[in-house]
Amino acid sequence: MIRADHIIKSFDGRIVLNDITAEFTPGITNLIIGQSGSGKTVLLKSLVGLHKIDSGNIFYNDICFNTLPFAQMKAIRKEVGMLFQGGALLDSSNVEENVRLPLDLFTNMPMDEKRDRVNFCLKRVNLGNVNHLYPAELSGGMIKRVAIARAIVLNPKYLFCDEPNSGLDPMTSVLIDNLIQEITQEYNITTIINTHDMNSVMEIGEHIIFIYKGEKWWEGTKHDILHTDNQELNDFVFASAMAKRAKAAEQQ
Amino acid sequence: MKKLFEYIGRYFILMGKVFSKPEKRTIYWQRILVEMQALGLSSIGIVAIISVFMGAVITIQMALNFESPFIPQYLIGYAARESMLLEFSSTIVALILAGKVGSNIASEIGTMRITEQIDALEIMGVNSASYLILPKIISTVIFFPFLTTLSMGIGIAGGYVLCILTGAVNPDAYITGIRYDFKPFYITYSLIKSSVFAFVITSISGFFGYYANGNSLEVGRASTQAVVISSIAILIFNLILTQLLLM
Ligand SMILES: Nc1ncnc2c1ncn2[C@@H]1O[C@H](COP(=O)(O)OP(=O)(O)O)[C@@H](O)[C@H]1O
Ligand SMILES: [Mg+2]
């Protein structure tokens, strides 16, 4: 469980996150949605401590994360997996080395065992025979999947995904979304996903937080989202043809 | 001016992070070997080519300057050797490497920054500054003195080849010259400079890359700044070290 308690974040005096309070429970897919520039990435990076927040608190279970000394923060980070928007694989390492890096750094497993674990995770994201390819040789969807494999290799308790299907074709997007949802349920992970894609929202939106200009504007599930009278949320939701059709179908 | 101090402050904070205790040493050894290859071995070619030509050119210039019946020819070889040993093989080679290695480091680390690879390392609990920059510093500080030594040998040989090919100087006199009044400390001096320059280039370029943000334009800018600032720093440290070691 992760809880944000009145967090505020600004850059050079410009407020980007304004008083956000939210709770994210394990085992379900928590979505943060909003337009580009609304502050989703900043929120996610603040939750993992890549950005230092101005005020408020962030709790991991009952531990106040943002005030922890660096060493203890690092201990928690070993339980965190993060999927970055562009994948963020290390260009100078091949797929196997990328996925293995967390094991190299934090375990004393023998090489065979590490290889097994890497192959298990790659198989979990439906990738085979790519161990010796470099990121430059992979497609966008494969990069995302390798990044997921790397994020789950240490069995994280917390998984953060920044726009996991941006830049992917619709079919691959659905695969990635479902994959994240499956992993979340399978290992009871606290998963937080940033997205501006209504397809994802309708597919895996078990708990949704809508961010508008840095503020939490609405909270609910994919079942409520078509029936809200919140103007800004409606504008966001029904900008997509898919949501319009879903609503029309319901009304028939 | 305020900005300059801000930069210097952030540079030292970054160096503090770079030299904090590494989490797992074995990983660092592998990275040091990789970097030796990428930053050191791959520079042998350019250093060799520049040195052979500079050795030849310096010999021609000395021959022109010393064209007088009262000056013995061996002094040409002597002067060429002193130029190579004292200044060329350390400082000029370092300036050239600042261009090659500095821009390489700044653009590599800068790209890692803007594509969130550095964030990814941080999330894994890695001290990214140390993981990325320390192996580069160690490998260049160890390897640049080899490049300098190589440059001395090849440069002096270049002068000799010129003597044979053009006859501008009597080759025997040249050999006598390069053995005349040899001070081994000049080599030590040069190697010390070379190690310091390696540190200057790698740490400054790492700094500009690490704090790049934005897009490819910013990475390009970081890479240019890395080369310009490390070149200036090399010249300043050259002055300081020469004052300290030779006066
Ligand atoms: N490192 C930064 N420095 C200054 N401003 C930033 C930084 N990162 C993000 N911002 C600003 O914060 C706002 C929200 O950005 P972001 O969280 O990336 O939006 P998105 O919802 O598209 O992920 C934007 O206006 C952006 O300009
Ligand atoms: Mg974003």
Short mmCIF file of C-alpha atoms and ligand atoms in Angstrom, two decimals:
data_model
loop_
_atom_site.label_atom_id
_atom_site.label_comp_id
_atom_site.label_asym_id
_atom_site.label_seq_id
_atom_site.Cartn_x
_atom_site.Cartn_y
_atom_site.Cartn_z
CA MET A 1 0.00 0.00 0.00
CA ILE A 2 1.22 3.46 -0.90
CA ARG A 3 -0.33 6.63 0.40
CA ALA A 4 0.26 10.21 -0.69
CA ASP A 5 -0.71 12.72 1.94
CA HIS A 6 -1.18 16.34 0.81
CA ILE A 7 1.88 16.41 -1.38
CA ILE A 8 2.99 19.60 -3.08
CA LYS A 9 5.76 19.85 -5.65
CA SER A 10 6.99 22.89 -7.52
CA PHE A 11 9.80 23.65 -9.96
CA ASP A 12 11.38 27.10 -9.62
CA GLY A 13 8.33 28.45 -7.85
CA ARG A 14 5.86 26.99 -10.38
CA ILE A 15 3.51 24.58 -8.65
CA VAL A 16 3.17 21.33 -10.60
CA LEU A 17 1.46 19.13 -7.99
CA ASN A 18 -1.01 20.87 -5.72
CA ASP A 19 -2.07 19.12 -2.55
CA ILE A 20 -2.47 15.56 -3.83
CA THR A 21 -3.86 12.97 -1.44
CA ALA A 22 -4.41 9.41 -2.63
CA GLU A 23 -4.15 5.82 -1.57
CA PHE A 24 -3.03 2.94 -3.77
CA THR A 25 -3.86 -0.60 -2.70
CA PRO A 26 -2.05 -3.80 -3.70
CA GLY A 27 -3.37 -6.41 -6.11
CA ILE A 28 -5.26 -3.99 -8.32
CA THR A 29 -4.19 -1.70 -11.14
CA ASN A 30 -4.21 1.90 -9.92
CA LEU A 31 -4.30 4.38 -12.79
CA ILE A 32 -3.27 8.01 -12.82
CA ILE A 33 -4.82 9.67 -15.82
CA GLY A 34 -4.73 13.17 -17.23
CA GLN A 35 -3.68 15.22 -20.20
CA SER A 36 -0.05 15.61 -21.24
CA GLY A 37 1.59 18.10 -18.93
CA SER A 38 -0.92 17.62 -16.12
CA GLY A 39 1.78 16.30 -13.77
CA LYS A 40 1.47 12.51 -13.98
CA THR A 41 5.16 11.82 -14.45
CA VAL A 42 6.12 14.27 -11.74
CA LEU A 43 3.67 12.58 -9.37
CA LEU A 44 5.04 9.13 -10.13
CA LYS A 45 8.64 10.26 -9.77
CA SER A 46 7.77 12.04 -6.52
CA LEU A 47 6.23 8.86 -5.15
CA VAL A 48 9.45 6.91 -5.78
CA GLY A 49 11.64 9.73 -4.52
CA LEU A 50 13.24 10.73 -7.84
CA HIS A 51 11.78 14.19 -7.20
CA LYS A 52 11.95 15.74 -3.75
CA ILE A 53 8.54 17.00 -2.69
CA ASP A 54 8.11 20.46 -1.13
CA SER A 55 5.63 19.37 1.53
CA GLY A 56 3.34 16.52 2.47
CA ASN A 57 4.22 12.90 3.13
CA ILE A 58 4.50 9.63 1.24
CA PHE A 59 3.90 6.37 3.05
CA TYR A 60 4.95 2.89 1.99
CA ASN A 61 2.78 0.76 4.21
CA ASP A 62 3.36 2.59 7.47
CA ILE A 63 6.81 3.88 6.75
CA CYS A 64 7.12 7.56 5.97
CA PHE A 65 9.22 7.28 2.81
CA ASN A 66 10.10 10.89 2.01
CA THR A 67 11.85 11.57 5.30
CA LEU A 68 13.90 8.36 5.35
CA PRO A 69 17.69 8.64 5.33
CA PHE A 70 19.21 7.66 2.00
CA ALA A 71 20.35 4.19 3.08
CA GLN A 72 16.88 3.16 4.20
CA MET A 73 15.29 4.71 1.15
CA LYS A 74 17.61 2.51 -0.90
CA ALA A 75 16.44 -0.55 0.99
CA ILE A 76 12.85 0.22 0.02
CA ARG A 77 13.86 0.91 -3.55
CA LYS A 78 15.02 -2.67 -3.86
CA GLU A 79 11.36 -3.57 -3.58
CA VAL A 80 10.38 -1.09 -6.26
CA GLY A 81 10.21 -1.84 -9.96
CA MET A 82 9.72 1.00 -12.38
CA LEU A 83 8.84 1.03 -16.04
CA PHE A 84 9.90 4.28 -17.70
CA GLN A 85 8.17 5.89 -20.62
CA GLY A 86 10.91 5.06 -23.11
CA GLY A 87 11.90 1.80 -21.45
CA ALA A 88 15.21 3.26 -20.21
CA LEU A 89 17.19 0.10 -20.91
CA LEU A 90 20.93 0.61 -20.67
CA ASP A 91 22.08 1.03 -24.26
CA SER A 92 25.49 -0.46 -23.63
CA SER A 93 24.14 -3.74 -22.22
CA ASN A 94 22.25 -6.50 -24.00
CA VAL A 95 18.83 -7.76 -22.95
CA GLU A 96 20.13 -10.40 -20.58
CA GLU A 97 22.56 -8.01 -18.88
CA ASN A 98 19.84 -5.39 -18.54
CA VAL A 99 17.43 -7.76 -16.84
CA ARG A 100 20.20 -9.31 -14.76
CA LEU A 101 21.61 -6.02 -13.45
CA PRO A 102 19.42 -5.83 -10.33
CA LEU A 103 20.40 -9.42 -9.50
CA ASP A 104 24.09 -8.62 -10.04
CA LEU A 105 23.81 -5.64 -7.75
CA PHE A 106 21.73 -6.96 -4.92
CA THR A 107 21.98 -10.71 -4.71
CA ASN A 108 24.75 -13.21 -4.29
CA MET A 109 23.09 -15.77 -6.54
CA PRO A 110 25.39 -17.94 -8.63
CA MET A 111 25.41 -17.18 -12.35
CA ASP A 112 23.27 -20.19 -13.33
CA GLU A 113 20.54 -19.21 -10.95
CA LYS A 114 20.60 -15.62 -12.16
CA ARG A 115 20.31 -16.83 -15.76
CA ASP A 116 17.34 -18.98 -14.84
CA ARG A 117 15.65 -16.09 -13.12
CA VAL A 118 16.30 -13.80 -16.12
CA ASN A 119 14.90 -16.37 -18.53
CA PHE A 120 11.89 -16.93 -16.31
CA CYS A 121 11.10 -13.20 -16.31
CA LEU A 122 11.65 -12.88 -20.05
CA LYS A 123 9.33 -15.80 -20.61
CA ARG A 124 6.79 -14.17 -18.30
CA VAL A 125 6.65 -11.19 -20.68
CA ASN A 126 6.53 -13.53 -23.69
CA LEU A 127 10.03 -12.93 -24.96
CA GLY A 128 12.31 -15.72 -26.10
CA ASN A 129 15.69 -15.82 -27.84
CA VAL A 130 16.43 -12.15 -27.42
CA ASN A 131 18.99 -12.48 -24.63
CA HIS A 132 21.90 -11.32 -26.73
CA LEU A 133 20.23 -8.50 -28.61
CA TYR A 134 20.97 -4.87 -27.73
CA PRO A 135 18.21 -2.28 -27.09
CA ALA A 136 18.93 -0.66 -30.47
CA GLU A 137 17.97 -3.95 -32.14
CA LEU A 138 14.57 -4.22 -30.44
CA SER A 139 11.15 -2.87 -31.41
CA GLY A 140 9.25 -0.48 -29.13
CA GLY A 141 7.02 -3.23 -27.78
CA MET A 142 9.96 -5.52 -27.08
CA ILE A 143 11.79 -2.73 -25.25
CA LYS A 144 8.76 -2.21 -23.01
CA ARG A 145 8.56 -5.92 -22.30
CA VAL A 146 12.25 -6.19 -21.46
CA ALA A 147 11.79 -3.19 -19.19
CA ILE A 148 8.90 -4.97 -17.46
CA ALA A 149 11.06 -8.06 -17.07
CA ARG A 150 13.78 -5.94 -15.48
CA ALA A 151 11.24 -4.25 -13.21
CA ILE A 152 9.95 -7.58 -11.87
CA VAL A 153 13.20 -9.53 -11.67
CA LEU A 154 13.65 -8.85 -7.95
CA ASN A 155 9.99 -9.67 -7.16
CA PRO A 156 9.00 -6.10 -6.37
CA LYS A 157 6.27 -5.19 -3.94
CA TYR A 158 5.67 -1.94 -5.77
CA LEU A 159 5.48 -1.42 -9.51
CA PHE A 160 5.39 2.01 -11.20
CA CYS A 161 4.64 2.33 -14.89
CA ASP A 162 4.91 5.62 -16.76
CA GLU A 163 2.78 5.45 -19.89
CA PRO A 164 3.49 1.77 -20.49
CA ASN A 165 1.87 1.75 -23.91
CA SER A 166 2.74 5.14 -25.34
CA GLY A 167 4.11 4.71 -28.84
CA LEU A 168 2.81 1.17 -29.21
CA ASP A 169 0.24 -0.17 -31.66
CA PRO A 170 -3.22 -0.94 -30.17
CA MET A 171 -2.70 -4.69 -30.09
CA THR A 172 0.64 -4.55 -28.32
CA SER A 173 -0.80 -1.94 -25.95
CA VAL A 174 -3.55 -4.30 -24.83
CA LEU A 175 -1.01 -7.09 -24.37
CA ILE A 176 1.18 -4.90 -22.19
CA ASP A 177 -1.79 -3.64 -20.15
CA ASN A 178 -3.03 -7.15 -19.53
CA LEU A 179 0.44 -8.34 -18.68
CA ILE A 180 0.83 -5.65 -16.04
CA GLN A 181 -2.59 -6.47 -14.61
CA GLU A 182 -1.82 -10.20 -14.47
CA ILE A 183 1.51 -9.67 -12.75
CA THR A 184 -0.12 -7.31 -10.28
CA GLN A 185 -2.75 -9.86 -9.29
CA GLU A 186 -0.40 -12.83 -9.38
CA TYR A 187 2.14 -11.34 -6.94
CA ASN A 188 -0.20 -8.93 -5.13
CA ILE A 189 1.90 -5.93 -6.15
CA THR A 190 0.99 -2.31 -5.45
CA THR A 191 0.90 -1.08 -9.02
CA ILE A 192 0.54 2.51 -10.18
CA ILE A 193 0.19 3.24 -13.88
CA ASN A 194 0.29 6.61 -15.64
CA THR A 195 -1.68 6.83 -18.82
CA HIS A 196 -3.61 9.17 -21.06
CA ASP A 197 -4.98 6.30 -23.14
CA MET A 198 -8.72 5.72 -22.71
CA ASN A 199 -8.32 2.18 -24.05
CA SER A 200 -6.17 1.34 -21.03
CA VAL A 201 -8.58 3.10 -18.74
CA MET A 202 -11.51 0.99 -19.93
CA GLU A 203 -9.40 -2.17 -19.98
CA ILE A 204 -7.62 -2.13 -16.62
CA GLY A 205 -8.98 0.90 -14.71
CA GLU A 206 -9.75 -0.73 -11.39
CA HIS A 207 -8.93 2.42 -9.45
CA ILE A 208 -8.53 5.70 -11.31
CA ILE A 209 -7.26 9.09 -10.23
CA PHE A 210 -7.77 11.97 -12.64
CA ILE A 211 -5.19 14.73 -12.40
CA TYR A 212 -6.09 18.11 -13.82
CA LYS A 213 -3.47 20.89 -13.89
CA GLY A 214 -1.63 19.33 -10.97
CA GLU A 215 -4.68 18.74 -8.79
CA LYS A 216 -6.60 15.58 -8.03
CA TRP A 217 -9.86 16.30 -9.79
CA TRP A 218 -11.72 13.01 -9.61
CA GLU A 219 -11.34 9.47 -8.28
CA GLY A 220 -13.28 6.32 -9.17
CA THR A 221 -13.33 3.18 -11.31
CA LYS A 222 -13.79 2.45 -14.99
CA HIS A 223 -17.46 1.80 -14.27
CA ASP A 224 -18.08 5.30 -12.91
CA ILE A 225 -15.99 7.17 -15.39
CA LEU A 226 -18.59 7.27 -18.17
CA HIS A 227 -21.22 8.64 -15.81
CA THR A 228 -19.57 11.55 -14.13
CA ASP A 229 -20.78 15.11 -14.32
CA ASN A 230 -17.28 16.47 -13.80
CA GLN A 231 -16.81 18.74 -16.81
CA GLU A 232 -13.02 18.47 -17.17
CA LEU A 233 -13.10 14.72 -16.82
CA ASN A 234 -15.85 14.44 -19.39
CA ASP A 235 -13.82 16.55 -21.80
CA PHE A 236 -10.89 14.23 -21.28
CA VAL A 237 -12.86 11.01 -21.50
CA PHE A 238 -15.04 11.83 -24.46
CA ALA A 239 -12.22 13.25 -26.53
CA SER A 240 -11.69 9.60 -27.44
CA ALA A 241 -14.00 8.01 -30.01
CA MET A 242 -13.84 4.77 -28.09
CA ALA A 243 -15.43 6.26 -24.97
CA LYS A 244 -18.13 7.97 -27.03
CA ARG A 245 -19.10 4.65 -28.57
CA ALA A 246 -19.07 2.87 -25.22
CA LYS A 247 -21.46 5.47 -23.80
CA ALA A 248 -23.69 5.30 -26.86
CA ALA A 249 -23.82 1.52 -26.64
CA GLU A 250 -24.84 1.75 -22.98
CA GLN A 251 -27.68 4.12 -23.70
CA GLN A 252 -29.24 1.91 -26.35
CA MET B 1 30.14 34.94 -11.54
CA LYS B 2 27.49 33.59 -9.21
CA LYS B 3 26.76 30.95 -11.82
CA LEU B 4 30.43 29.92 -11.90
CA PHE B 5 30.47 29.27 -8.16
CA GLU B 6 27.20 27.41 -8.44
CA TYR B 7 28.73 25.17 -11.10
CA ILE B 8 31.84 24.56 -9.02
CA GLY B 9 29.72 23.75 -5.98
CA ARG B 10 27.61 21.27 -7.88
CA TYR B 11 30.76 19.74 -9.40
CA PHE B 12 32.17 19.03 -5.95
CA ILE B 13 28.86 17.65 -4.69
CA LEU B 14 28.82 15.30 -7.68
CA MET B 15 32.42 14.23 -7.00
CA GLY B 16 31.35 13.48 -3.43
CA LYS B 17 28.73 11.11 -4.79
CA VAL B 18 31.17 9.62 -7.31
CA PHE B 19 33.73 8.78 -4.65
CA SER B 20 31.34 7.46 -2.02
CA LYS B 21 31.74 3.82 -1.15
CA PRO B 22 30.65 1.54 -4.02
CA GLU B 23 28.01 -1.07 -3.23
CA LYS B 24 29.53 -3.98 -5.06
CA ARG B 25 33.12 -3.98 -6.12
CA THR B 26 33.10 -6.83 -8.65
CA ILE B 27 30.73 -4.89 -10.91
CA TYR B 28 33.11 -1.96 -10.90
CA TRP B 29 36.05 -4.06 -12.05
CA GLN B 30 34.18 -5.21 -15.11
CA ARG B 31 33.14 -1.65 -15.90
CA ILE B 32 36.70 -0.39 -15.53
CA LEU B 33 37.93 -2.93 -18.08
CA VAL B 34 35.16 -1.99 -20.51
CA GLU B 35 35.98 1.70 -20.13
CA MET B 36 39.71 1.11 -20.62
CA GLN B 37 38.82 -0.38 -23.94
CA ALA B 38 36.31 2.32 -24.87
CA LEU B 39 38.25 5.37 -23.71
CA GLY B 40 41.89 4.23 -23.67
CA LEU B 41 42.67 1.53 -26.21
CA SER B 42 40.49 3.15 -28.82
CA SER B 43 42.52 6.36 -28.54
CA ILE B 44 45.86 4.74 -29.40
CA GLY B 45 45.36 5.30 -33.12
CA ILE B 46 44.72 9.01 -32.97
CA VAL B 47 47.52 9.58 -30.44
CA ALA B 48 49.98 7.65 -32.62
CA ILE B 49 49.10 9.53 -35.80
CA ILE B 50 49.28 12.97 -34.19
CA SER B 51 52.52 12.16 -32.42
CA VAL B 52 54.40 10.96 -35.48
CA PHE B 53 53.44 14.07 -37.44
CA MET B 54 54.12 16.45 -34.59
CA GLY B 55 57.49 14.82 -33.94
CA ALA B 56 58.41 15.36 -37.58
CA VAL B 57 57.14 18.94 -37.68
CA ILE B 58 58.88 19.91 -34.46
CA THR B 59 62.13 18.54 -35.85
CA ILE B 60 61.77 20.59 -39.06
CA GLN B 61 61.04 23.74 -37.07
CA MET B 62 63.99 23.19 -34.76
CA ALA B 63 66.19 22.58 -37.77
CA LEU B 64 65.09 25.91 -39.25
CA ASN B 65 65.58 27.80 -35.98
CA PHE B 66 69.02 26.33 -35.35
CA GLU B 67 70.37 26.82 -38.87
CA SER B 68 73.72 28.31 -37.96
CA PRO B 69 77.27 27.05 -38.21
CA PHE B 70 77.79 27.89 -34.52
CA ILE B 71 75.05 25.61 -33.21
CA PRO B 72 75.83 21.89 -33.24
CA GLN B 73 73.20 19.81 -35.07
CA TYR B 74 72.61 17.44 -32.18
CA LEU B 75 70.84 20.27 -30.33
CA ILE B 76 68.00 19.88 -32.82
CA GLY B 77 67.34 16.35 -31.59
CA TYR B 78 67.73 17.55 -28.03
CA ALA B 79 65.21 20.37 -28.45
CA ALA B 80 62.71 18.12 -30.24
CA ARG B 81 62.93 15.57 -27.41
CA GLU B 82 62.42 18.23 -24.74
CA SER B 83 59.38 19.61 -26.54
CA MET B 84 57.81 16.19 -26.80
CA LEU B 85 58.60 15.13 -23.25
CA LEU B 86 57.71 18.34 -21.48
CA GLU B 87 54.73 19.64 -23.30
CA PHE B 88 53.50 17.91 -26.37
CA SER B 89 52.93 14.33 -25.20
CA SER B 90 51.12 15.40 -22.07
CA THR B 91 49.37 18.72 -22.67
CA ILE B 92 48.67 18.72 -26.41
CA VAL B 93 47.68 15.06 -26.37
CA ALA B 94 45.37 15.79 -23.43
CA LEU B 95 43.75 18.65 -25.32
CA ILE B 96 43.10 16.35 -28.24
CA LEU B 97 41.75 13.65 -25.95
CA ALA B 98 39.52 16.26 -24.29
CA GLY B 99 37.89 16.58 -27.69
CA LYS B 100 37.60 12.88 -28.34
CA VAL B 101 37.03 11.37 -24.89
CA GLY B 102 35.33 14.39 -23.32
CA SER B 103 32.62 14.70 -25.94
CA ASN B 104 32.13 10.93 -25.90
CA ILE B 105 31.61 10.85 -22.13
CA ALA B 106 29.36 13.91 -21.96
CA SER B 107 27.10 12.78 -24.79
CA GLU B 108 26.89 9.20 -23.52
CA ILE B 109 25.97 10.19 -19.97
CA GLY B 110 23.79 13.08 -21.18
CA THR B 111 21.80 10.73 -23.38
CA MET B 112 21.41 8.35 -20.47
CA ARG B 113 20.05 11.25 -18.44
CA ILE B 114 17.42 12.37 -20.95
CA THR B 115 16.30 8.83 -21.78
CA GLU B 116 15.77 8.17 -18.04
CA GLN B 117 18.46 5.49 -17.88
CA ILE B 118 19.99 7.34 -14.93
CA ASP B 119 16.60 7.43 -13.19
CA ALA B 120 16.29 3.70 -13.86
CA LEU B 121 19.62 3.10 -12.13
CA GLU B 122 18.62 5.27 -9.19
CA ILE B 123 15.36 3.34 -8.81
CA MET B 124 17.33 0.13 -8.67
CA GLY B 125 19.10 1.66 -5.71
CA VAL B 126 22.33 2.21 -7.63
CA ASN B 127 24.47 5.25 -6.92
CA SER B 128 24.31 6.27 -10.58
CA ALA B 129 26.98 8.95 -10.37
CA SER B 130 29.50 6.52 -9.00
CA TYR B 131 28.41 3.64 -11.22
CA LEU B 132 28.74 5.68 -14.40
CA ILE B 133 31.57 8.10 -13.72
CA LEU B 134 33.97 6.36 -11.32
CA PRO B 135 34.99 3.54 -13.71
CA LYS B 136 35.66 6.12 -16.41
CA ILE B 137 37.83 8.19 -14.08
CA ILE B 138 39.82 5.21 -12.85
CA SER B 139 40.41 3.78 -16.30
CA THR B 140 41.51 7.07 -17.87
CA VAL B 141 43.72 8.04 -14.93
CA ILE B 142 45.49 4.70 -15.36
CA PHE B 143 45.51 4.63 -19.13
CA PHE B 144 46.37 8.19 -20.19
CA PRO B 145 49.97 7.93 -18.90
CA PHE B 146 50.40 4.97 -21.26
CA LEU B 147 49.14 7.09 -24.11
CA THR B 148 51.57 9.83 -23.12
CA THR B 149 54.47 7.38 -23.00
CA LEU B 150 53.47 6.03 -26.37
CA SER B 151 53.25 9.53 -27.77
CA MET B 152 56.77 10.37 -26.54
CA GLY B 153 58.23 7.30 -28.22
CA ILE B 154 56.38 7.72 -31.47
CA GLY B 155 56.97 11.48 -31.64
CA ILE B 156 60.72 11.13 -31.19
CA ALA B 157 60.72 8.30 -33.72
CA GLY B 158 58.79 10.55 -36.10
CA GLY B 159 61.56 13.13 -35.90
CA TYR B 160 64.14 10.44 -36.64
CA VAL B 161 62.21 9.18 -39.66
CA LEU B 162 62.07 12.74 -40.94
CA CYS B 163 65.86 13.05 -40.59
CA ILE B 164 66.35 9.90 -42.65
CA LEU B 165 63.79 10.81 -45.30
CA THR B 166 64.73 14.45 -45.87
CA GLY B 167 68.27 14.70 -44.62
CA ALA B 168 67.37 18.04 -43.01
CA VAL B 169 69.32 16.88 -39.98
CA ASN B 170 72.06 14.27 -39.77
CA PRO B 171 70.35 11.19 -38.26
CA ASP B 172 73.39 10.38 -36.11
CA ALA B 173 73.40 13.90 -34.71
CA TYR B 174 69.68 13.55 -33.98
CA ILE B 175 70.30 10.34 -32.05
CA THR B 176 73.11 12.00 -30.12
CA GLY B 177 70.72 14.88 -29.40
CA ILE B 178 67.89 12.83 -28.04
CA ARG B 179 70.32 11.16 -25.62
CA TYR B 180 71.93 14.41 -24.55
CA ASP B 181 71.44 15.67 -20.99
CA PHE B 182 68.46 13.41 -20.31
CA LYS B 183 66.48 14.15 -17.13
CA PRO B 184 64.28 11.22 -16.15
CA PHE B 185 62.21 13.51 -13.94
CA TYR B 186 60.77 15.15 -17.04
CA ILE B 187 59.07 11.88 -17.82
CA THR B 188 57.68 11.61 -14.31
CA TYR B 189 56.50 15.21 -14.57
CA SER B 190 54.76 14.46 -17.85
CA LEU B 191 53.09 11.30 -16.56
CA ILE B 192 51.81 13.08 -13.47
CA LYS B 193 50.35 15.80 -15.68
CA SER B 194 48.78 13.22 -17.90
CA SER B 195 47.00 11.51 -14.99
CA VAL B 196 45.75 14.82 -13.65
CA PHE B 197 44.49 15.82 -17.09
CA ALA B 198 42.71 12.48 -17.37
CA PHE B 199 40.91 13.21 -14.12
CA VAL B 200 40.06 16.73 -15.25
CA ILE B 201 38.66 15.62 -18.62
CA THR B 202 36.66 12.68 -17.32
CA SER B 203 35.19 14.32 -14.24
CA ILE B 204 34.25 17.56 -16.00
CA SER B 205 32.72 15.78 -18.98
CA GLY B 206 30.88 13.42 -16.65
CA PHE B 207 29.57 16.44 -14.76
CA PHE B 208 28.16 18.14 -17.85
CA GLY B 209 26.62 14.91 -19.09
CA TYR B 210 25.12 14.01 -15.72
CA TYR B 211 23.34 17.34 -15.36
CA ALA B 212 22.13 17.58 -18.94
CA ASN B 213 18.37 17.83 -19.16
CA GLY B 214 15.79 18.34 -21.83
CA ASN B 215 16.46 17.02 -25.29
CA SER B 216 19.14 16.22 -27.84
CA LEU B 217 20.00 19.92 -28.18
CA GLU B 218 20.90 20.01 -24.51
CA VAL B 219 23.06 16.93 -24.86
CA GLY B 220 24.87 18.58 -27.76
CA ARG B 221 25.40 21.68 -25.65
CA ALA B 222 26.63 19.62 -22.69
CA SER B 223 29.10 17.89 -24.93
CA THR B 224 30.46 21.19 -26.30
CA GLN B 225 30.70 22.67 -22.81
CA ALA B 226 32.51 19.57 -21.61
CA VAL B 227 35.20 19.96 -24.26
CA VAL B 228 35.61 23.72 -23.83
CA ILE B 229 35.69 23.71 -20.03
CA SER B 230 37.97 20.70 -19.75
CA SER B 231 40.37 22.25 -22.27
CA ILE B 232 40.53 25.45 -20.24
CA ALA B 233 40.96 23.45 -17.04
CA ILE B 234 43.81 21.49 -18.64
CA LEU B 235 45.65 24.72 -19.49
CA ILE B 236 45.18 26.05 -15.97
CA PHE B 237 46.35 22.82 -14.35
CA ASN B 238 49.27 22.70 -16.77
CA LEU B 239 50.40 26.05 -15.45
CA ILE B 240 49.89 25.08 -11.81
CA LEU B 241 51.62 21.70 -12.10
CA THR B 242 54.54 23.13 -14.05
CA GLN B 243 55.00 25.77 -11.40
CA LEU B 244 54.82 23.17 -8.63
CA LEU B 245 56.93 20.44 -10.18
CA LEU B 246 59.56 22.22 -12.23
CA MET B 247 60.28 25.49 -10.44
N1 LIG C 1 12.45 18.61 -14.17
C1 LIG C 1 11.51 19.55 -14.38
N2 LIG C 1 11.80 20.85 -14.23
C2 LIG C 1 10.86 21.80 -14.41
N3 LIG C 1 9.60 21.55 -14.77
C3 LIG C 1 9.24 20.27 -14.96
C4 LIG C 1 10.17 19.20 -14.77
N4 LIG C 1 9.54 18.04 -15.02
C5 LIG C 1 8.28 18.37 -15.34
N5 LIG C 1 8.09 19.71 -15.30
C6 LIG C 1 6.82 20.41 -15.57
O1 LIG C 1 5.81 19.79 -14.83
C7 LIG C 1 4.60 19.75 -15.57
C8 LIG C 1 4.04 18.35 -15.56
O2 LIG C 1 4.89 17.51 -16.32
P1 LIG C 1 4.71 15.95 -16.44
O3 LIG C 1 4.51 15.39 -15.08
O4 LIG C 1 5.85 15.44 -17.21
O5 LIG C 1 3.38 15.82 -17.29
P2 LIG C 1 2.70 14.49 -17.79
O6 LIG C 1 1.37 14.46 -17.13
O7 LIG C 1 2.57 14.63 -19.27
O8 LIG C 1 3.56 13.34 -17.42
C9 LIG C 1 4.91 20.26 -16.96
O9 LIG C 1 4.41 21.56 -17.05
C10 LIG C 1 6.42 20.27 -17.02
O10 LIG C 1 6.86 21.35 -17.78
MG MG C 2 4.58 11.97 -18.58
#
